[in-house]
Coordinates of C-alpha atoms and ligand atoms in Angstrom, one line a residue:
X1 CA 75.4 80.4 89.1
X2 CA 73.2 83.2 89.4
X3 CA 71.8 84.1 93.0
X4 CA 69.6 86.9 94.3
X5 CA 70.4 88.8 97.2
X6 CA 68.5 91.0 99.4
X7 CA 70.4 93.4 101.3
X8 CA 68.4 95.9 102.9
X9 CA 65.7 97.3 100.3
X10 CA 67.8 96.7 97.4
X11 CA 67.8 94.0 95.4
X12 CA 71.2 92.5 93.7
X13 CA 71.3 90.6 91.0
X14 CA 74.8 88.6 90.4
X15 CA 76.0 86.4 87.8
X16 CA 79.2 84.5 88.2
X17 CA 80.9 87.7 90.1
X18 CA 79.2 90.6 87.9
X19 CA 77.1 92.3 90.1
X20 CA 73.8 94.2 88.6
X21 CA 72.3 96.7 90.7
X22 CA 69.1 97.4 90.6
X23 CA 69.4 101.2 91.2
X24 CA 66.6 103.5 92.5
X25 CA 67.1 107.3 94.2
X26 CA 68.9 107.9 97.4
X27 CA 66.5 108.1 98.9
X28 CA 64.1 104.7 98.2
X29 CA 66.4 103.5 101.7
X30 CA 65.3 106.4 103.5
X31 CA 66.7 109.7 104.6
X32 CA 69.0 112.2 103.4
X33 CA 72.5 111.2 102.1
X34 CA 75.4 112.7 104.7
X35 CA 79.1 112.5 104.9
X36 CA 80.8 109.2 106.1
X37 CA 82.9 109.9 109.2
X38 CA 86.4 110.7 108.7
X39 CA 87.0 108.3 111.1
X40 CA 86.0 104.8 113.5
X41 CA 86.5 106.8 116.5
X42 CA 89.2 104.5 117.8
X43 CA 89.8 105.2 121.0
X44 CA 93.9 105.2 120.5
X45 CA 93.3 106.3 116.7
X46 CA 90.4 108.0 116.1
X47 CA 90.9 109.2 112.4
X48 CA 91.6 105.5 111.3
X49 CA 89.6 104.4 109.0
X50 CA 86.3 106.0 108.4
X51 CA 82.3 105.6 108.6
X52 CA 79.7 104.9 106.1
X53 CA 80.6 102.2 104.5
X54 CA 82.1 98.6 104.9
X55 CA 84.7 97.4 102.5
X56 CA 84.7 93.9 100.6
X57 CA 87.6 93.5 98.8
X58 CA 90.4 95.0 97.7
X59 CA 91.8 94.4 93.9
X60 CA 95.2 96.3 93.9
X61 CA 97.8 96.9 91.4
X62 CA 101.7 98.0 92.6
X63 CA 104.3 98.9 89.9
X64 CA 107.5 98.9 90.5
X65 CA 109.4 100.0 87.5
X66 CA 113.1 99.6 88.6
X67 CA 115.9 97.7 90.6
X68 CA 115.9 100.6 92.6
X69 CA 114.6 99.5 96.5
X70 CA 114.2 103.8 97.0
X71 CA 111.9 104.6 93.8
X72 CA 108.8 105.8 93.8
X73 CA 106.3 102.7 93.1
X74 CA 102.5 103.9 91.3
X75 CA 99.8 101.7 91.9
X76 CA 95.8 101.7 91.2
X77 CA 93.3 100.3 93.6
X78 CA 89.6 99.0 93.5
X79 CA 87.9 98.9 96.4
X80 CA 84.2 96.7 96.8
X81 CA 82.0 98.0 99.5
X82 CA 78.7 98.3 100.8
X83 CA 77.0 101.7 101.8
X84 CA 76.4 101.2 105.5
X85 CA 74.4 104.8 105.5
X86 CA 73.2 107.1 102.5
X87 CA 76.3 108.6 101.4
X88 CA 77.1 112.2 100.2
X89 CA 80.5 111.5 100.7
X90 CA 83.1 109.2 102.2
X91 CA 87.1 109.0 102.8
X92 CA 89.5 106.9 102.4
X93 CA 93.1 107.1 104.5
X94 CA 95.8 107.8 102.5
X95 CA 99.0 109.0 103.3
X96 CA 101.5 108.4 99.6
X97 CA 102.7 111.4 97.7
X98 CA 100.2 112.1 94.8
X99 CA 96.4 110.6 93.7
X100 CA 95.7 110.2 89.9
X101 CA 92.0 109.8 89.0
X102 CA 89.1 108.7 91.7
X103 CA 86.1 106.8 89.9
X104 CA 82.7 105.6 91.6
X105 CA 80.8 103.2 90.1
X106 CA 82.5 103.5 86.7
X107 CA 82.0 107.9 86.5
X108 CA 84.8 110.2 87.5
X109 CA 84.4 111.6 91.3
X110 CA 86.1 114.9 92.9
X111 CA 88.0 114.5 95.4
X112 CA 90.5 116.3 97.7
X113 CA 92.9 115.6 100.4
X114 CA 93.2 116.5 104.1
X115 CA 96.0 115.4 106.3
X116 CA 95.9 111.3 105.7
X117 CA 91.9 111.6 104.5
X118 CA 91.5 111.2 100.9
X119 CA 87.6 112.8 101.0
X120 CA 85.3 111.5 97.5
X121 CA 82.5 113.2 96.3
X122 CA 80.3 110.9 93.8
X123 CA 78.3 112.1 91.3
X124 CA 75.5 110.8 93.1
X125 CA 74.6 109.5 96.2
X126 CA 74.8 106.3 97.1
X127 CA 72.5 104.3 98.9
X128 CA 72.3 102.7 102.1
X129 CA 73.0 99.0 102.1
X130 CA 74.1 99.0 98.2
X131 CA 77.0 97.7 97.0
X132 CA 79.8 100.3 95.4
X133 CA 83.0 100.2 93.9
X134 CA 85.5 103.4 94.0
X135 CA 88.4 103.1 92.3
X136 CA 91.6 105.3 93.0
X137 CA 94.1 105.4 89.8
X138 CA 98.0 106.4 89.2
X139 CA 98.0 106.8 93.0
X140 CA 102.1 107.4 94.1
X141 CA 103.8 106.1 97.1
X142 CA 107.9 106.0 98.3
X143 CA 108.9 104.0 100.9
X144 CA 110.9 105.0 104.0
X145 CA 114.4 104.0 105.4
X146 CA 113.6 102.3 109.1
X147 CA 115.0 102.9 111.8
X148 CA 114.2 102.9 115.5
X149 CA 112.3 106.4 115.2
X150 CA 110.3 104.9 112.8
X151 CA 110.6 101.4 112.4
X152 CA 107.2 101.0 110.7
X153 CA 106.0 101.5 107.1
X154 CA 106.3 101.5 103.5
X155 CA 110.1 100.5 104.5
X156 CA 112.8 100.4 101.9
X157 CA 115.6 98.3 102.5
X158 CA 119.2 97.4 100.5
X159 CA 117.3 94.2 99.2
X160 CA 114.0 95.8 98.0
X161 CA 110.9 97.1 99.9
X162 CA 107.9 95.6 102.3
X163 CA 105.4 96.4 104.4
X164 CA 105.0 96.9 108.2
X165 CA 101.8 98.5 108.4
X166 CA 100.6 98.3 112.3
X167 CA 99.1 99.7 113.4
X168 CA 98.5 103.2 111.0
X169 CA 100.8 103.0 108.0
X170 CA 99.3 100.7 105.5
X171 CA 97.7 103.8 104.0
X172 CA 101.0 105.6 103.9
X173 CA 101.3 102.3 100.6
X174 CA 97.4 102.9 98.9
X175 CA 94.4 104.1 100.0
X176 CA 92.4 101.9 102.4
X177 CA 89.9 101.9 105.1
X178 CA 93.1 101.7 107.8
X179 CA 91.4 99.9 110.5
X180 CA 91.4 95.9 112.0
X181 CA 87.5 96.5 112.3
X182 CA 87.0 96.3 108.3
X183 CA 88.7 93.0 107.3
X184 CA 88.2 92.8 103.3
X185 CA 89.5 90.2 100.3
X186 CA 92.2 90.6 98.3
X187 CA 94.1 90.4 95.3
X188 CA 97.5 92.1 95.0
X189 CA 99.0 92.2 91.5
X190 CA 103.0 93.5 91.8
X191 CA 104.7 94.5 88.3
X192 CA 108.2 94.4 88.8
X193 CA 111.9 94.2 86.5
X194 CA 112.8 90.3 85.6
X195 CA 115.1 89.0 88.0
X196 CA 113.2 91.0 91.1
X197 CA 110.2 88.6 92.9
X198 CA 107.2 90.4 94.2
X199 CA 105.4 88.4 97.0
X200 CA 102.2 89.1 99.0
X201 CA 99.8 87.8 101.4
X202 CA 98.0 84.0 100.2
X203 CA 98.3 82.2 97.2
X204 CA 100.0 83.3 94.1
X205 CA 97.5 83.2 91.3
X206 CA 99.8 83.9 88.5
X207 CA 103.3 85.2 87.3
X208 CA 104.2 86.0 83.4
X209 CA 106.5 87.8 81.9
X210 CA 105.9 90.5 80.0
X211 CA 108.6 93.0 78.0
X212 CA 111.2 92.7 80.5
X213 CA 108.6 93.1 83.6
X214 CA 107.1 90.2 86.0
X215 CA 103.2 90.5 87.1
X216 CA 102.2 88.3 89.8
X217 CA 99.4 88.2 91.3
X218 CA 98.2 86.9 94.9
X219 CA 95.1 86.2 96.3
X220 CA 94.2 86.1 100.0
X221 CA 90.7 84.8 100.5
X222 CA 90.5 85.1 103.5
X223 CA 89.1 88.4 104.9
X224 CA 92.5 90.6 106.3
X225 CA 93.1 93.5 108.2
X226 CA 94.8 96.4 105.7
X227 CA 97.6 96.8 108.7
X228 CA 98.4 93.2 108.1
X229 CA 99.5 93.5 104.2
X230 CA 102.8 92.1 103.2
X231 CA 104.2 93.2 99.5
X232 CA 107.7 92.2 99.6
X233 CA 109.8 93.4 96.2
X234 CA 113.1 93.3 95.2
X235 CA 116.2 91.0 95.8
X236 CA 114.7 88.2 97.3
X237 CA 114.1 84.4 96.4
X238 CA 111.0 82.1 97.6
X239 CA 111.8 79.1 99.4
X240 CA 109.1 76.2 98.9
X241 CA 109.1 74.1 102.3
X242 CA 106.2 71.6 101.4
X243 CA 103.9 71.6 103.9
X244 CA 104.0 71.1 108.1
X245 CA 100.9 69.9 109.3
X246 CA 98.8 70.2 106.3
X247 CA 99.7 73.9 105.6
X248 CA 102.0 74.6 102.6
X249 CA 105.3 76.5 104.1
X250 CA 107.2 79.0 101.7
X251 CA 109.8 81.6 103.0
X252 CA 110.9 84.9 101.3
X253 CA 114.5 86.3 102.4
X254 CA 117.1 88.5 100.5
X255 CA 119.4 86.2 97.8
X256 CA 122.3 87.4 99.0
X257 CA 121.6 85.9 102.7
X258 CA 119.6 82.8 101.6
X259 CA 122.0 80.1 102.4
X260 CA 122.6 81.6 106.0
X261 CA 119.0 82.5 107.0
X262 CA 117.0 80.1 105.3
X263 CA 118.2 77.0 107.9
X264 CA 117.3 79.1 110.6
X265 CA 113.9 79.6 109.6
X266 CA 113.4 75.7 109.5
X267 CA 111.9 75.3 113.0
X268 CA 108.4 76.6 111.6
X269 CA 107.7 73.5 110.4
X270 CA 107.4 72.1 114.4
X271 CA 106.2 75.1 115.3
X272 CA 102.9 75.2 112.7
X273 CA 101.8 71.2 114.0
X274 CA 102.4 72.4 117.7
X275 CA 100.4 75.5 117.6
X276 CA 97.5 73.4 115.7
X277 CA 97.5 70.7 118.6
X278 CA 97.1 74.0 121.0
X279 CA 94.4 75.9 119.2
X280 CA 93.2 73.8 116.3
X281 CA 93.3 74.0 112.6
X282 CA 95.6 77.1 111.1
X283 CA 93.2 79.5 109.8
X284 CA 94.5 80.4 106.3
X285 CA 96.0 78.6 102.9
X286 CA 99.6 79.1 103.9
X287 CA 102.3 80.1 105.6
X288 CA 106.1 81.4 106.0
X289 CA 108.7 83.5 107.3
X290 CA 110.2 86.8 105.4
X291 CA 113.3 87.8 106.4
X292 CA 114.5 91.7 105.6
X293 CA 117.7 93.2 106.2
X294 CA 116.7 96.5 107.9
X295 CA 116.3 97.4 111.8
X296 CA 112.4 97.0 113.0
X297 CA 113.1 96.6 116.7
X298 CA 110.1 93.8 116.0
X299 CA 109.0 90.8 114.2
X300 CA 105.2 91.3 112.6
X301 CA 103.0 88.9 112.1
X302 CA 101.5 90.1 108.7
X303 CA 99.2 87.9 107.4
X304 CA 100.7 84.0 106.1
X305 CA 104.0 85.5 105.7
X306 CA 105.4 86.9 109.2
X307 CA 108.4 89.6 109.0
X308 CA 111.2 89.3 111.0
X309 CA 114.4 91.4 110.3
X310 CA 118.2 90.4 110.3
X311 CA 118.8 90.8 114.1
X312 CA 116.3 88.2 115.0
X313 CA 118.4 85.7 112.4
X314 CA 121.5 86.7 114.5
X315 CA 120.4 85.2 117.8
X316 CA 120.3 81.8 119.1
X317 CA 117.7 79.4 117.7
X318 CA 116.8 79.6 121.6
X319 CA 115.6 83.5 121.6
X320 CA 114.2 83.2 117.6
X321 CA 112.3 79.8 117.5
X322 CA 109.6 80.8 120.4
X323 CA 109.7 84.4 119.1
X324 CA 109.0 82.7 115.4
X325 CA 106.1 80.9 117.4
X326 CA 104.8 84.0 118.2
X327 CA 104.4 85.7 114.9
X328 CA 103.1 82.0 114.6
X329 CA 100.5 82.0 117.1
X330 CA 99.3 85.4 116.1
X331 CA 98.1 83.7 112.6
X332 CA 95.5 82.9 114.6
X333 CA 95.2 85.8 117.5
X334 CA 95.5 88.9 116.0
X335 CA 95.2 88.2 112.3
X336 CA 91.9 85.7 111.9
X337 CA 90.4 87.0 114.9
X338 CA 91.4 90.5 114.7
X339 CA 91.1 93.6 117.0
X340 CA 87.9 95.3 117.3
X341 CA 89.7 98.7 117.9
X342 CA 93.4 98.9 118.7
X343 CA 92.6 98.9 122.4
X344 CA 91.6 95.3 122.2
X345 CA 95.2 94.8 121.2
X346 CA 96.0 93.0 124.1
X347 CA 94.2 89.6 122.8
X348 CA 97.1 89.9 120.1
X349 CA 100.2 90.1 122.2
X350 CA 98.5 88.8 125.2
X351 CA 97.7 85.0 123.4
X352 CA 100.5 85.1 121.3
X353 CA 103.1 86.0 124.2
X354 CA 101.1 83.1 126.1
X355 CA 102.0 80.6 123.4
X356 CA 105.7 81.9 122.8
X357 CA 105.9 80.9 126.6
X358 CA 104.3 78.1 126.6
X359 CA 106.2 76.8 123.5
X360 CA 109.7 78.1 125.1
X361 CA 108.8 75.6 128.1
X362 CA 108.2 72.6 126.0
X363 CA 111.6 72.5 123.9
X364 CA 113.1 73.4 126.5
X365 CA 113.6 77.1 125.8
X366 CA 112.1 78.4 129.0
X367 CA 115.4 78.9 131.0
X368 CA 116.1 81.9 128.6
X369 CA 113.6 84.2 130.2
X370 CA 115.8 84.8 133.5
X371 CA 116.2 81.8 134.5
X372 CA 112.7 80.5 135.4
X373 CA 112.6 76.5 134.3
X374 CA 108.4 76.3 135.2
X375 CA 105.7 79.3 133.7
X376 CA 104.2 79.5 137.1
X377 CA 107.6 81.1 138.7
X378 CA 107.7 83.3 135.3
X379 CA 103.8 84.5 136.0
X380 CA 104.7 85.2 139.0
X381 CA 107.3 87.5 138.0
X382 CA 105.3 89.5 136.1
X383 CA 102.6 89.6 138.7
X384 CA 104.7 90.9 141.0
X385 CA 105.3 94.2 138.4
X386 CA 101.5 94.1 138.2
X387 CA 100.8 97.4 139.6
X388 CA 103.9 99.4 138.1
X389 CA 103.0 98.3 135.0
X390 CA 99.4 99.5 135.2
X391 CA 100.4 103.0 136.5
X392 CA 102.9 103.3 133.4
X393 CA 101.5 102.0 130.4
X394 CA 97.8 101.5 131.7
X395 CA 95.6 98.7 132.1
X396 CA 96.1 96.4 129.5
X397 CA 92.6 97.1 127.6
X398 CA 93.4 100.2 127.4
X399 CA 96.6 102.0 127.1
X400 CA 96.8 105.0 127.8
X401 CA 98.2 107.0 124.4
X402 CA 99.6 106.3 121.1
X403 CA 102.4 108.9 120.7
X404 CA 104.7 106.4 119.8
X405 CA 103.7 103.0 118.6
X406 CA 105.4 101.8 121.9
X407 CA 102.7 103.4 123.6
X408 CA 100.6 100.6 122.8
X409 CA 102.4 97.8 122.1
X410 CA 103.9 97.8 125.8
X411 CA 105.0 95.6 128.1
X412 CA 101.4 95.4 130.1
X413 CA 99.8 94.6 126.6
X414 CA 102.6 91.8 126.0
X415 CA 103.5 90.3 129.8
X416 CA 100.3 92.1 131.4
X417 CA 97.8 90.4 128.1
X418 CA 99.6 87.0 129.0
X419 CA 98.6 87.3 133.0
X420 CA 95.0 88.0 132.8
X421 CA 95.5 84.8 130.8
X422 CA 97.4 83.2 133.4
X423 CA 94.4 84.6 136.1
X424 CA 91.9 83.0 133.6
X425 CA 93.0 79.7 133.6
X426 CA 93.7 79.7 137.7
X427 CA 90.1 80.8 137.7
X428 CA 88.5 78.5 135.5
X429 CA 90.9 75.2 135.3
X430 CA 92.6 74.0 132.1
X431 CA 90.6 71.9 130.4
X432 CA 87.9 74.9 130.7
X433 CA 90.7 77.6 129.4
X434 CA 91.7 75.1 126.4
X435 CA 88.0 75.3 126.1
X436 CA 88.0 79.0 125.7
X437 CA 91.0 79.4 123.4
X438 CA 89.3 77.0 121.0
X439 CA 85.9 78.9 121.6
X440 CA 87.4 82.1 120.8
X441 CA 89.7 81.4 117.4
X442 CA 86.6 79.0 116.1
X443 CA 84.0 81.8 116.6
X444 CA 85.3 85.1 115.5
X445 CA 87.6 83.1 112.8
X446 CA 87.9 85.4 109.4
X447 CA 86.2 88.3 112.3
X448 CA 87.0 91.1 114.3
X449 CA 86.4 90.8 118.2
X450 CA 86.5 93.2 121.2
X451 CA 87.0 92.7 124.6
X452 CA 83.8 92.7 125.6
X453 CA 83.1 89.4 122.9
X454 CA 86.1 87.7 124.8
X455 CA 84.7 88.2 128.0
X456 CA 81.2 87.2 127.0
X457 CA 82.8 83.9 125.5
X458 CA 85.2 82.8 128.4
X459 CA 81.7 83.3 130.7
X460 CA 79.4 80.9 128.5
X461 CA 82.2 78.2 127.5
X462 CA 83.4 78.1 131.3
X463 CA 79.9 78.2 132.6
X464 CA 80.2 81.4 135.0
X465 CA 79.9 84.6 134.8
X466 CA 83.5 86.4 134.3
X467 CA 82.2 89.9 133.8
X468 CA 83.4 91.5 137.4
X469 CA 86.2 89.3 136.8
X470 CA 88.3 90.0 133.9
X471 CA 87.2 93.3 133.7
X472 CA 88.8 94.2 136.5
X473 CA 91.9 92.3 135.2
X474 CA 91.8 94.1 132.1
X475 CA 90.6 97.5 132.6
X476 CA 91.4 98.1 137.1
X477 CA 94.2 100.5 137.8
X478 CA 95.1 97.5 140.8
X479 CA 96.3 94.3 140.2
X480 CA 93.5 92.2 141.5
X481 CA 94.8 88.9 143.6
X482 CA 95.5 85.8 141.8
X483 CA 93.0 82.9 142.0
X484 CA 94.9 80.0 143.8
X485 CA 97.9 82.2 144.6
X486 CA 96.7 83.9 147.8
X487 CA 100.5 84.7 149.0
X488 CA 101.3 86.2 145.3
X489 CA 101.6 89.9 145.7
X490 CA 102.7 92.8 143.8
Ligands
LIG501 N1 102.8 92.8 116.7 C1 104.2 92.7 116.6 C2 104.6 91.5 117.5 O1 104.6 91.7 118.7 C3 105.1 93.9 116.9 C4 104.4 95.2 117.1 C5 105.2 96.4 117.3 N2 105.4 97.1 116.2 C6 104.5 97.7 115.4 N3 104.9 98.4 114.3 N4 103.2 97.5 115.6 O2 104.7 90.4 117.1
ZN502 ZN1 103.2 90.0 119.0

């Protein structure tokens, strides 16, 4: 099919995927061409990702020449975007040991690095509102041993490596624009020694051999946020689960370990059906769990295939299944409807902590969080900690640093994300909440929203204005009093 697009003054013509631009100067859009910022200007991490241009997709190649879980793995990567300013230059974030060969639009480009920017210089300019690809070659990348100092990354582990990426690391893999707000396409092609498997995010596409090496290659069509990669290689086998509710279930843990972990991951299959009767229909092709056997301290929900390490698999189905339903829930909070900026985090841990509740109470689960058998008693548990909580981490749209990654994922993001909740649906009733959660995972599905879009949304779906409302919930140094629970105090 061939289809003409007008974006902006420039006029694209694309056949069947082949894009033919038809090119004037710089400055036909207008204005001089200036550096892209080296950064979003997130409020918790301001160099993360940069300005001037938004990406597509990404089309990336990983090699990994050897058994060896601690080598060195080379990958190349191109990158689709559109100019969102006249462009002198740009960055990408990149933090990996070495950078082959940078190309823009086919010619070769200078560039240097700074710290994590990798800056490019193009030959020439390019325009505002055009389409561009750069592509970075024989970049070089070695993973790290985790541990609770740092428990995220390019992570090595005795079965091979993956990817915990959140909130700044997925650049330390290949170079990216490192930030939730630029959700792009991809397709992840992994080169690895027969007798290793290499999975990532979606649908594989392909696998052949090839003189002793395996290429696969996955696709995720739906757009993701870079901190929400997976490329797990090494040691591990795929387990196909047929589907649970519609969505095809496969899980990825270490050979070695399979018989012992792989029942304990079965409860996903009542987890994906409830979560779809909560919210609605789960937002991408497929799902799974990937079990590694390394210390994270945490379970990440990277996108269709969520990470937990061993010492989740050692505790009773009664901690792990409605912590599995959180990595679960987050499919749809967190990784369809992503963060705006990373202080907006709290609609992450705040729904998905909701849900793991919520689904501890209905099988029966609930009496593991100290005791409580009814989510009012919990709610009120954490209410009463409303006010410390504030004062330590900050209010829960807005912690107050990121020195560690603790910093922001803290316990007033988690248990203080899930009260304003709690307040919301005091305030506004439950059919209207339901309402909302629909509202929210239906509109900015395959998006990136802030706080501001989740307020705007709860006022026009429940028919009120919320504004005063949640944002003093969300952003107040005080615990403001609980609709319906005058006597609740903190
Ligand atoms: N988002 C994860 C969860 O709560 C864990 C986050 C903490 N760790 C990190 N590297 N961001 O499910
Ligand atoms: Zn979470």
């Amino acid at each position: 099919s061939t289809r003409l697009v007008a974006l902006g003054s420039a006029t694209i013509l694309s056949v069947t995927g082949v894009v033919v631009i038809a090119a004037g100067p710089a400055s036909a859009s207008g204005g001089r061409a200036t550096p892209g910022a080296a950064g979003l200007g997130d409020r918790l991490y301001p160099l993360l990702g940069n300005g001037g241009y938004d990406v597509q997709n990404y089309d990336l190649s990983l090699t990994y020449p050897q058994k060896d879980p601690a080598q060195q793995v080379s990958g190349d990567v191109t990158i689709t975007a559109v100019a969102t300013q006249n462009l002198s230059r740009f960055d990408l974030d990149f933090g990996g040991d070495a950078v082959g060969a940078v190309t823009v639009n086919g010619k070769p480009a200078r560039f240097t690095r700074s710290g994590d920017e990798l800056i490019i210089t193009p030959k020439r300019a390019l325009p505002s509102h055009r389409k561009f690809t750069v592509r970075v070659s024989g970049f070089k990348a070695t993973p790290i041993e985790a541990d609770a100092d740092s428990p995220a990354g390019f992570v090595r582990t005795p079965d091979g490596t993956i990817v915990a990426g959140q909130p700044d690391e997925t650049h330390n893999l290949y170079p990216s624009n490192d930030h939730p707000r630029d959700k792009a396409t991809y397709t992840i092609r992994i080169t690895n020694p027969v007798g290793w498997t290499g999975t990532a995010n979606g649908v594989q596409v392909s696998s052949r051999e090839k003189s002793g090496q395996v290429v696969s290659v996955y696709r995720e069509n739906h757009p993701m946020a870079s901190e929400l990669i997976q490329v797990a290689v090494g040691d591990f086998i795929t387990y196909d689960r047929g589907k649970a509710g519609g969505v095809p279930v496969r899980d990825v843990v270490p050979r070695r370990l399979a018989g012992e972990l792989l029942p304990k991951a079965a409860d996903e299959m009542n987890e994906i059906p409830w979560m779809q009767g909560k919210v609605g229909k789960y937002p991408f092709e497929n799902y799974g769990t990937l079990v590694i056997d390394a210390v994270l301290g945490f379970a990440l929900e990277t996108q269709t295939l969520s990470l937990f390490d061993t010492w989740w698999f050692s505790l009773p189905s009664y901690v792990l299944d409605p912590v599995a339903a959180h990595e679960l829930a987050h499919q749809w909070f967190g990784d369809s409807v992503a963060p705006w900026e990373w202080s907006d985090v709290w609609q992450n841990e705040g729904h998905a902590t909701w849900y793991e509740y919520e689904y501890a109470l209905e099988t029966g689960n609930l009496e593991n969080y100290s005791g409580y058998t009814n989510l009012t008693d919990l709610y009120k548990s954490i209410y009463a900690r409303g006010d410390q909580l504030r004062a330590k981490y900050g209010p829960s749209a807005q912690p107050i640093k990121a020195d560690s990654i603790w910093d922001v994922f803290n316990p007033n993001v988690y248990d203080g994300g899930a009260i304003v909740l709690f307040a919301l649906q005091q305030k506004v009733g439950d059919a209207k909440f339901r309402q909302i959660e629909r509202a929210w995972v239906s509109k900015y599905k395959d998006k990136s929203a802030s706080t501001g879009d989740f307020i705007r949304l709860a006022s026009t779906v429940s028919g009120q204005n919320l504004t005063s409302f949640l944002t003093d919930w969300l952003y107040s140094a005080k615990t403001p009093p609980m609709p319906g629970h005058p006597d609740w105090t903190v």
